[in-house]
XYZ file of C-alpha atoms in Angstrom:
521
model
C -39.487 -9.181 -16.384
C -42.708 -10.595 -14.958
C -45.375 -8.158 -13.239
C -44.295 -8.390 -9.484
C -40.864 -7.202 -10.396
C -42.511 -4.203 -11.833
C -44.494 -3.654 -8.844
C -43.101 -0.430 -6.782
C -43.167 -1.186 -3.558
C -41.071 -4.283 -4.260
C -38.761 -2.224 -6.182
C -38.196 -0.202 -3.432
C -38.092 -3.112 -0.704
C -35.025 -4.152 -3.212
C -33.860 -1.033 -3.052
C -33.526 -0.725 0.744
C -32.403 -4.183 1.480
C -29.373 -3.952 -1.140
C -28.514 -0.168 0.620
C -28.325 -1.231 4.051
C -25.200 -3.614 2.917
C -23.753 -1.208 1.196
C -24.041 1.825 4.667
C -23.152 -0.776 6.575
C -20.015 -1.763 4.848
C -18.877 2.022 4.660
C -19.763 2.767 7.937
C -17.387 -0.484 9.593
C -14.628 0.610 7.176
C -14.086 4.442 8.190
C -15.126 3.494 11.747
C -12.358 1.170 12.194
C -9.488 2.711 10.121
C -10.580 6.184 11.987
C -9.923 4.259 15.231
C -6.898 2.293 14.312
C -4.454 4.481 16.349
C -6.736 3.827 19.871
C -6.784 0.030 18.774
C -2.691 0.386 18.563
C -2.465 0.909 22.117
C -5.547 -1.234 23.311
C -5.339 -4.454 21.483
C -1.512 -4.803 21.414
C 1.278 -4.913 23.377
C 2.186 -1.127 24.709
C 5.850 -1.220 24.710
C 6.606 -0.294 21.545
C 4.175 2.207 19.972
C 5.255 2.422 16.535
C 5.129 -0.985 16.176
C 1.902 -1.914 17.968
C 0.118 1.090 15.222
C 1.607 -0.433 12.428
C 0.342 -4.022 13.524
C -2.785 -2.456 14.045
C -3.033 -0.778 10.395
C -2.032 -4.036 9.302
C -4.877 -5.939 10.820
C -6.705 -3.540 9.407
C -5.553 -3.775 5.996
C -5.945 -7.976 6.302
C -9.354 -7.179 5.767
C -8.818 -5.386 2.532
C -6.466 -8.679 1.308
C -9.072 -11.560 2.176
C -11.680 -9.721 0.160
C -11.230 -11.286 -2.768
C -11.383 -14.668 -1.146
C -14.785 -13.765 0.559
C -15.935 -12.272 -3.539
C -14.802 -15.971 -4.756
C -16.388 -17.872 -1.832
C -19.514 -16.147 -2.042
C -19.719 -15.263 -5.326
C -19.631 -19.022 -6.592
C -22.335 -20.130 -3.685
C -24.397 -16.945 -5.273
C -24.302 -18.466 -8.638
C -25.297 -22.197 -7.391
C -27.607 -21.284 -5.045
C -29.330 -18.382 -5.284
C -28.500 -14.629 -4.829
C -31.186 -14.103 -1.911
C -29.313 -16.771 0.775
C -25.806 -15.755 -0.127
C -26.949 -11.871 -0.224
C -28.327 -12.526 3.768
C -25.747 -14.279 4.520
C -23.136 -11.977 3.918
C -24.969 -9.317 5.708
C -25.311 -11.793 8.959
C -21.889 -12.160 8.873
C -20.547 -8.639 8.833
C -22.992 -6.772 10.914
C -22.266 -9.282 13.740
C -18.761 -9.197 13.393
C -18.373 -5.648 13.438
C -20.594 -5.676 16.474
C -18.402 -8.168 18.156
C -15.175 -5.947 17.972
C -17.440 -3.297 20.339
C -17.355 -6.202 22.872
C -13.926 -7.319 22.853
C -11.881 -7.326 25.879
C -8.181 -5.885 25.688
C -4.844 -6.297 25.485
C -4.863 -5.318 29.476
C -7.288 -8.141 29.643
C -6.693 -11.188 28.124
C -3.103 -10.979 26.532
C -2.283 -12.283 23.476
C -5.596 -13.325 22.544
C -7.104 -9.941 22.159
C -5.246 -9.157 19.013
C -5.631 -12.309 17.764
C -9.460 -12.048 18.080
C -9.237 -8.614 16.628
C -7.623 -10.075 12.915
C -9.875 -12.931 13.092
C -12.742 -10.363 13.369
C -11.352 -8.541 10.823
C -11.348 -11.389 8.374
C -14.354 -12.104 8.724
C -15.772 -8.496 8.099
C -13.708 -8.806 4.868
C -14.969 -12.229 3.802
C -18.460 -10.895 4.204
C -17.292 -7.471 2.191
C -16.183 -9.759 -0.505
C -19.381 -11.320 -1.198
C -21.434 -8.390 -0.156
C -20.567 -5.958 -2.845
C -20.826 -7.876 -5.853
C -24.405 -10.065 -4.556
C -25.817 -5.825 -3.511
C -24.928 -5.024 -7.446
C -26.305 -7.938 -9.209
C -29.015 -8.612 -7.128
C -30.307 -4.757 -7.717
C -29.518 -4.418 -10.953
C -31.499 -7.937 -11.647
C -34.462 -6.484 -10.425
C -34.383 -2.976 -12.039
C -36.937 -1.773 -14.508
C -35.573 -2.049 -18.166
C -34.797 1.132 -19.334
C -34.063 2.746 -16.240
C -31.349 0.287 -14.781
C -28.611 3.023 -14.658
C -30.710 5.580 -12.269
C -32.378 2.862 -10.312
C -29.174 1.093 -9.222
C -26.848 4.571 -9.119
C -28.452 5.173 -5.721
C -26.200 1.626 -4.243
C -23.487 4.142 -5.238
C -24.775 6.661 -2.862
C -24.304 4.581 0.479
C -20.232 5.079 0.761
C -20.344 8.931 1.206
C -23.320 8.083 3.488
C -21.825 5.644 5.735
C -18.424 7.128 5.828
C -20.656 10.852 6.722
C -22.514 8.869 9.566
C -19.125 7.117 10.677
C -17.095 10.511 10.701
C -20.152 12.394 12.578
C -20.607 9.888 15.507
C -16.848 9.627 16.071
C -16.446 13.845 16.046
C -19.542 13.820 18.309
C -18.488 10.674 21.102
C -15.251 12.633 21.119
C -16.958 16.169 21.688
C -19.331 14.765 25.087
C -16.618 12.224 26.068
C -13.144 13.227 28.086
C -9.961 11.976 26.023
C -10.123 8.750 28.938
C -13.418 8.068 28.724
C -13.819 7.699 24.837
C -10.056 5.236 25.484
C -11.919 3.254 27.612
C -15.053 3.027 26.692
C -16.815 5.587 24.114
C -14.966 4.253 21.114
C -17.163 0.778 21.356
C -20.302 2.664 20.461
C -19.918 2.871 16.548
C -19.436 -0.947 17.075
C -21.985 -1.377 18.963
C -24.211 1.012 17.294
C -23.725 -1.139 13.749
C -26.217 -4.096 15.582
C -29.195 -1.450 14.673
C -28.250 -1.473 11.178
C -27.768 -4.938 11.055
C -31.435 -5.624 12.414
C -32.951 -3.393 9.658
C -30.760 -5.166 6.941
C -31.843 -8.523 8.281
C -35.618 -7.554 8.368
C -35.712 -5.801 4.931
C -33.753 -9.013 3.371
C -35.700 -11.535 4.989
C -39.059 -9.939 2.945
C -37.321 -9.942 -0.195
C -37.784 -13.206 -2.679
C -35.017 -14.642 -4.966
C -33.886 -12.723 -8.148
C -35.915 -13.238 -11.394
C -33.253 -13.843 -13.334
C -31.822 -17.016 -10.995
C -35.811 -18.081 -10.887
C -35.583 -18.685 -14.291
C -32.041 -20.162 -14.748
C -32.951 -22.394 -11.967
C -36.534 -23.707 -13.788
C -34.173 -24.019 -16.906
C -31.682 -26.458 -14.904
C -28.932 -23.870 -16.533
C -27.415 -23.143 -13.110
C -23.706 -23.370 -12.862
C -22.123 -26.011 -11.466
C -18.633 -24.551 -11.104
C -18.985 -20.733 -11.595
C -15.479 -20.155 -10.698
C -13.944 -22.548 -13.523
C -16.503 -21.486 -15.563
C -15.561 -17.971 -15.547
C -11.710 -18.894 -15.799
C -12.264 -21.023 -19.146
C -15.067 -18.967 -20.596
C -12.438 -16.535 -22.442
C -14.831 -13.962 -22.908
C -15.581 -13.828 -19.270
C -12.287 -13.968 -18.636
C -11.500 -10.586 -20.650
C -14.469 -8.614 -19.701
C -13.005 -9.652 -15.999
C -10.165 -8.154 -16.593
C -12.220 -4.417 -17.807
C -13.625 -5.082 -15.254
C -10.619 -4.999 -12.706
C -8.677 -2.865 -15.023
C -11.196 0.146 -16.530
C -14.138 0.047 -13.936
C -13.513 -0.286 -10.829
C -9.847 0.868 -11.088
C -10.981 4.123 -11.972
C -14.057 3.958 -9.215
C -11.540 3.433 -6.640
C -8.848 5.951 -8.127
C -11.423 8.501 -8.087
C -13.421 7.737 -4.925
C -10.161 7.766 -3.110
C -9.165 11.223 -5.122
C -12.247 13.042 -4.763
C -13.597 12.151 -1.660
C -10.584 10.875 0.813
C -7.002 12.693 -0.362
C -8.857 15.807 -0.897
C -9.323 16.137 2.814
C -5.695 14.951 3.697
C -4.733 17.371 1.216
C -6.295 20.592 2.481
C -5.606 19.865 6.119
C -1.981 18.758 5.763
C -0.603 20.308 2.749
C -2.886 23.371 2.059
C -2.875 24.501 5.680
C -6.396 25.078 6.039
C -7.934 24.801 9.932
C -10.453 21.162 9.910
C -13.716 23.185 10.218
C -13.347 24.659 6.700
C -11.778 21.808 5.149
C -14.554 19.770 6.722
C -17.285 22.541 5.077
C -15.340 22.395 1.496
C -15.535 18.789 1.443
C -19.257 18.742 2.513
C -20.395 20.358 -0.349
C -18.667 18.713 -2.857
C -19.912 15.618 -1.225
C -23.229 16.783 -1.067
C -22.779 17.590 -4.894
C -21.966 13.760 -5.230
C -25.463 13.058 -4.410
C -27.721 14.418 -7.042
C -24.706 14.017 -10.104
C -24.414 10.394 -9.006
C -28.345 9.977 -9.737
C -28.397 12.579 -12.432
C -25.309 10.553 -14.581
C -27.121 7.337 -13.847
C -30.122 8.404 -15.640
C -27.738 10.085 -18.698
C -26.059 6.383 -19.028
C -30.135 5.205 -19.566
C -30.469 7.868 -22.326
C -26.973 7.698 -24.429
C -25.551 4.690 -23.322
C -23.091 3.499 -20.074
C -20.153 3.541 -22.552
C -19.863 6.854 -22.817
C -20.293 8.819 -19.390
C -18.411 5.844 -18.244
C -15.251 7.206 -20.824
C -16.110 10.874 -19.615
C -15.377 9.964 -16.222
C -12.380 8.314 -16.473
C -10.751 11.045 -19.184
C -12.043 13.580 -16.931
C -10.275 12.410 -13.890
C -7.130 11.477 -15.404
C -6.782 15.170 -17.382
C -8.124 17.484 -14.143
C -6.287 15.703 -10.700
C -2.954 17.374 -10.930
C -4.753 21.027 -12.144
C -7.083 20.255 -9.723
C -4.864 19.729 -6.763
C -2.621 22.352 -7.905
C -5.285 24.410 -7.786
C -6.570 23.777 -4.647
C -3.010 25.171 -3.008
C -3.251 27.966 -5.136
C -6.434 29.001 -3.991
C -6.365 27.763 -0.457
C -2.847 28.915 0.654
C -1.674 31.590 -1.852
C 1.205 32.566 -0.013
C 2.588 28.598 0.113
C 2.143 28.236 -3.639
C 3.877 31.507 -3.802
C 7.342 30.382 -1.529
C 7.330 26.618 -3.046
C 7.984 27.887 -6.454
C 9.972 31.101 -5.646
C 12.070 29.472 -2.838
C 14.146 26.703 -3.476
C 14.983 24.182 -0.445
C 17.590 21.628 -0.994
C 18.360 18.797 1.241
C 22.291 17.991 0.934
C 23.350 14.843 2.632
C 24.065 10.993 2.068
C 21.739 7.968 2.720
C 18.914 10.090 2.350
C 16.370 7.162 1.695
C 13.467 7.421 4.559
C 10.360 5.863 3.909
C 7.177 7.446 5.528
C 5.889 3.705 6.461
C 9.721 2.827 8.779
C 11.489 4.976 10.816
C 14.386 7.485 10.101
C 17.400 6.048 10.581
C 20.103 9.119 10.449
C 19.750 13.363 10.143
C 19.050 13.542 6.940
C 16.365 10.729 6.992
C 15.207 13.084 9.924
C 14.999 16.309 7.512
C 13.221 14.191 5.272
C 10.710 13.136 7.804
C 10.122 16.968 8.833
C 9.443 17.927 5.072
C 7.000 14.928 4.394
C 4.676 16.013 7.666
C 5.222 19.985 6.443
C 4.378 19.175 2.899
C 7.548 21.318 1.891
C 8.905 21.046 -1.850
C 12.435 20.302 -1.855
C 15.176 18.720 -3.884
C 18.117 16.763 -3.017
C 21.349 16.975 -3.779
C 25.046 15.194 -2.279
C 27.225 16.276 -0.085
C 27.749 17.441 3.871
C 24.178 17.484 5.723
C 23.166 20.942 5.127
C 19.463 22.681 4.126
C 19.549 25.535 1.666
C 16.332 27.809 2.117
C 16.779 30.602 -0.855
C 20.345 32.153 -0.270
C 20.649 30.858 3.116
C 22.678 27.697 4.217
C 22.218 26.248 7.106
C 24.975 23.205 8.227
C 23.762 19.897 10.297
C 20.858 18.596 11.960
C 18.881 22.332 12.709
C 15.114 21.521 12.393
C 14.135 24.391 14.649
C 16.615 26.808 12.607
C 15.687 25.664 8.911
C 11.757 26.599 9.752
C 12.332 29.534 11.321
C 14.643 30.217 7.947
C 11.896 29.140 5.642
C 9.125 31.530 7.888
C 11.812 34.226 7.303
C 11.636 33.089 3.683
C 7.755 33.902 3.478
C 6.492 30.252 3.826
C 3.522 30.402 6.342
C 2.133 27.895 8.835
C -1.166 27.729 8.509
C -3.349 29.300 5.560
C -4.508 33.054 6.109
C -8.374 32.715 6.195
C -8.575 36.084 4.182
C -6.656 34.990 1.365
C -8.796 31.600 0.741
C -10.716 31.773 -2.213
C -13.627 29.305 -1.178
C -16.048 29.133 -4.225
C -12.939 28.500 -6.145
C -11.922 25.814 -4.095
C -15.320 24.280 -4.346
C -15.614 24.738 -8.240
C -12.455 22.431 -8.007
C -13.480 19.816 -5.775
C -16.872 19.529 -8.039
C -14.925 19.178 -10.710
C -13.366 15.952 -9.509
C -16.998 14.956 -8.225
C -18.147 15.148 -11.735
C -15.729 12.733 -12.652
C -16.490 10.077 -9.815
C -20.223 10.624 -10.226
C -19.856 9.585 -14.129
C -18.374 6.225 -13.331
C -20.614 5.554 -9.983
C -24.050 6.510 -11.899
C -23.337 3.501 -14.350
C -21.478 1.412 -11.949
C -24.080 -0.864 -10.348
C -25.892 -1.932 -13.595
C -22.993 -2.137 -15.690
C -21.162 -4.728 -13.265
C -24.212 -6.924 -13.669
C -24.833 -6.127 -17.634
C -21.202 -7.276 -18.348
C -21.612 -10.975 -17.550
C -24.125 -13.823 -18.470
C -26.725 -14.802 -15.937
C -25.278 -18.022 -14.909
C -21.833 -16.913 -13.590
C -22.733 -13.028 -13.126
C -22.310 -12.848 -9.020
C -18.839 -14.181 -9.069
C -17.481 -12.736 -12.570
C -18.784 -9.552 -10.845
C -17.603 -9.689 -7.414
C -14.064 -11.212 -8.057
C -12.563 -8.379 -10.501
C -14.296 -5.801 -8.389
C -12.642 -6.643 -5.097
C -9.478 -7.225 -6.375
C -9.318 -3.690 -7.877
C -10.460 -2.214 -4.772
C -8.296 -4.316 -2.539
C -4.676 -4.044 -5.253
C -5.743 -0.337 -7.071
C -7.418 1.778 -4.638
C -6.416 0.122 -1.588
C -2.866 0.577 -2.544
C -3.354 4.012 -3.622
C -3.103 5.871 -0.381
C 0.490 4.062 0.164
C 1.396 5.072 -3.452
C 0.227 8.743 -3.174
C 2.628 8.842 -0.027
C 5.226 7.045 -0.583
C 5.975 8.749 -4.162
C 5.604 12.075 -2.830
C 7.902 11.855 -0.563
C 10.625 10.022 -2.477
C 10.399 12.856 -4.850
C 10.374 15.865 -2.534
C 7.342 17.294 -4.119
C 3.785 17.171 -2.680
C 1.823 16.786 -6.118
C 4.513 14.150 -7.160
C 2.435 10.794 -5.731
C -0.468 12.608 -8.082
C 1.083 11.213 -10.844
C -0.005 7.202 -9.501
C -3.265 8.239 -9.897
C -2.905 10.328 -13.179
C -1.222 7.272 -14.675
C -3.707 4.594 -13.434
C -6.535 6.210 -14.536
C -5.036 6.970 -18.135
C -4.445 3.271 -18.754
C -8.124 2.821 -17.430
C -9.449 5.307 -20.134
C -7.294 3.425 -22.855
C -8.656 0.256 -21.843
C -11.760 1.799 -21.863
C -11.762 3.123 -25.592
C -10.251 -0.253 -26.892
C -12.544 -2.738 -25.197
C -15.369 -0.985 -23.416
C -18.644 -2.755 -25.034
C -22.377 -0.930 -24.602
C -24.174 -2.713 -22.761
C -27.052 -0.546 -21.715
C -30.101 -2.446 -21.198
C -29.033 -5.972 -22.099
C -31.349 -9.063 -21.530
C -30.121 -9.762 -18.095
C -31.461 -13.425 -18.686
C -28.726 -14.484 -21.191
């Protein structure tokens, strides 16, 4: 690497400019799925509720699908014409069009064409997602200091928590000052509107940046790609380290991401029982945690290799989620732990197949629907609609009757503060920190070290946001939708247990080192 690149205060300038991206992307994504259920009612049509939310998750989850075409897009004009134009570009595009959907008029307003602007919006932030993540890795990483690539590019990792902290915070506070009607009508455009002041910063750090050195040089060497896409499709060993990629990588990022620093939350407020202000302080430290272990196993990866803190991530998560989440009822809500496996509750009836994404369609759907939003363990079994709690029988469509049976029965409704064991609960949630921070640290530099020079930004960017968009995007549904099917709240655990297992095989087979390769080849 030639002198300027070694020069700190460009280093840094790098350093910001790929960050902002990264916040910025974080900060639209929690901002927008937080307020998904006030876009249900003001961006689509009001007289049917149910289906006017699940139109608006789905807009929001069109964002997550065109990713990969935004990664393929972007990721090819990166490789023919330079990561600097392609890296502004894509942070143009999504800062302004999440700072368009804080100006859009409503449903009440214009009609039709509200939610119709809102999914083309929404595209458009996921285009610009697409290209964004894979041009902030290479583009970093390209610039990095030999020898220190894994601790210079494991602060990229760094921005989610960030953004989604600085999403969550604005929201709780707008919603604290504001009256229920006035954040309806007006206060939820400020995070929207708010994102314009990141975008300026982005804008002004990128604009001061120059190209990479490693495209420089490709480009004096006339070596630039002229297809990257095909290239990467017929180059077979591309091809394969794509597919780590998508398969090891960033399927266990994503698995663990969502694991450690999303479901954990869910899981303490919904099945645990815990009140939000201490499920909000648990999760605060361990994400505080992720921090200095994200930097700290970025630097180990520089010492002993990516290859294996990369392994000890992925074994690590896929051995301690289900103790881990176990744990944290245990711990959290002693007296819940103690009815689910001394009380048995079994559902008897027929057609007993709700799903938690459609409505119930009979009683025992209906029973089913009550245990999946009271996280109670149950089993099924045929018969007459009845609920058995312990000894007691209770015949029909009760629901008021079978919890009052299952309080009688010792199952509480809400955790007793005395009886949570905090520090244990935190020595938990680390744990599962550890294991994100190990494949984070690496992350960044060895996306870019994977590939050769000339088709790097799209062999990165493809692979990645497919995983995110099919693995981790799909995991929430997964987590859900098995849990409930099996009548046992650990049960959609298993997704994730079973993902991340075939990401550590993959991992041990194929995984090459590739700490501190010559980015130029």
């Amino acid at each position: 690497m030639s002198a300027p690149e070694q020069n700190p205060s460009i280093q840094r300038k790098v350093v910001v400019a790929a960050c902002f991206g990264t916040f910025l992307e974080w900060y639209d994504f929690l901002t927008f799925a937080t307020l998904a259920i006030y876009f249900s009612v003001l961006f689509f049509p009001p007289d049917d509720p149910v289906t006017a939310l699940l139109a608006s998750l789905g807009t929001f989850g069109v964002g997550m699908i065109v990713r990969p075409l935004g990664a393929a897009l972007f990721g090819s004009l990166g490789d023919r014409y330079g990561r600097r134009a392609i890296f502004l570009a894509t942070i143009v595009l999504m800062g302004s069009s999440t700072f368009c959907v804080g100006l859009l008029p409503t449903y009440a307003s214009i009609g039709i064409a509200a939610p119709v602007l809102l999914l083309v919006l929404r595209m458009l932030q996921g285009l610009s997602v697409g290209g964004e993540i894979g041009g902030a890795a290479v583009y970093l990483t390209e610039h990095a200091p030999t020898g220190r690539r894994g601790f210079y590019t494991s602060v990229l990792q760094l921005m989610g928590p960030l953004g989604m902290m600085a999403s969550t915070l604005q929201i709780v506070a707008l919603q604290a000052f504001l009256s229920d009607a006035e954040f309806r009508d007006w206060g939820w455009r400020v995070p929207f509107l708010v994102s314009i002041l990141l975008l300026a910063i982005s804008i002004r750090s990128r604009l001061n940046l120059h190209e990479s050195p490693v495209f420089r040089h490709l480009r004096e060497k006339n070596a630039l790609a002229k297809a990257p896409l095909r290239e990467c499709f017929r180059d077979r060993h591309t091809l394969g380290r794509m597919a780590l990629l998508f398969f090891c990588i960033s399927a266990g990022g994503s698995l663990l991401f969502f694991s450690a620093q999303v479901y954990t939350t869910v899981f303490l407020k919904n099945v645990v029982k815990l009140d939000a202000a201490t499920t909000s302080q648990l999760v605060l430290v361990a994400t505080l945690a992720l921090f200095p272990l994200t930097l700290y196993a970025g630097r180990l990866s520089d010492r002993i290799g990516r290859r294996p803190v990369l392994l000890a991530g992925l074994i690590l998560g896929a051995i301690a989620i289900l103790p881990a989440f176990h744990g944290l009822l245990t711990y959290g809500n002693p007296a819940l732990e103690r009815f689910n496996r001394e009380v048995p509750v079994v559902l008897q009836g027929a057609d007993c197949r709700y799903d938690p994404f459609t409505a119930p369609r009979n009683d025992c759907e209906r029973y089913q629907e009550l245990f999946a939003r009271l996280g109670v363990v149950h089993s099924r079994a045929p018969g007459e609609l009845a609920v058995r709690v312990g000894g007691q029988q209770l015949a029909g469509y009760q629901p008021a009757e079978v919890q009052a049976a299952m309080i009688a029965a010792g199952r509480p409704d809400a955790a007793d503060p005395a009886q949570v064991n905090r520090l244990a609960i935190v020595g938990l949630l680390l744990v599962l920190v550890v294991a994100l921070a190990c494949i984070t640290g690496p992350q960044t530099a060895t996306l870019a070290e994977l590939f050769p020079a000339r088709t790097r930004y799209t062999a990165v960017a493809l692979p990645h946001n497919l995983s995110a968009g099919w693995i981790g995007g799909l995991s929430p549904f997964m987590v859900t939708w098995l849990s409930v099917r099996a009548g046992d709240i650990l049960a959609g655990l298993w997704y994730l247990v079973g993902l991340l297992g075939v990401a550590a095989v993959v991992g041990l087979l194929f995984l090459p080192e590739v700490r501190d390769r010559d980015l130029e080849t």
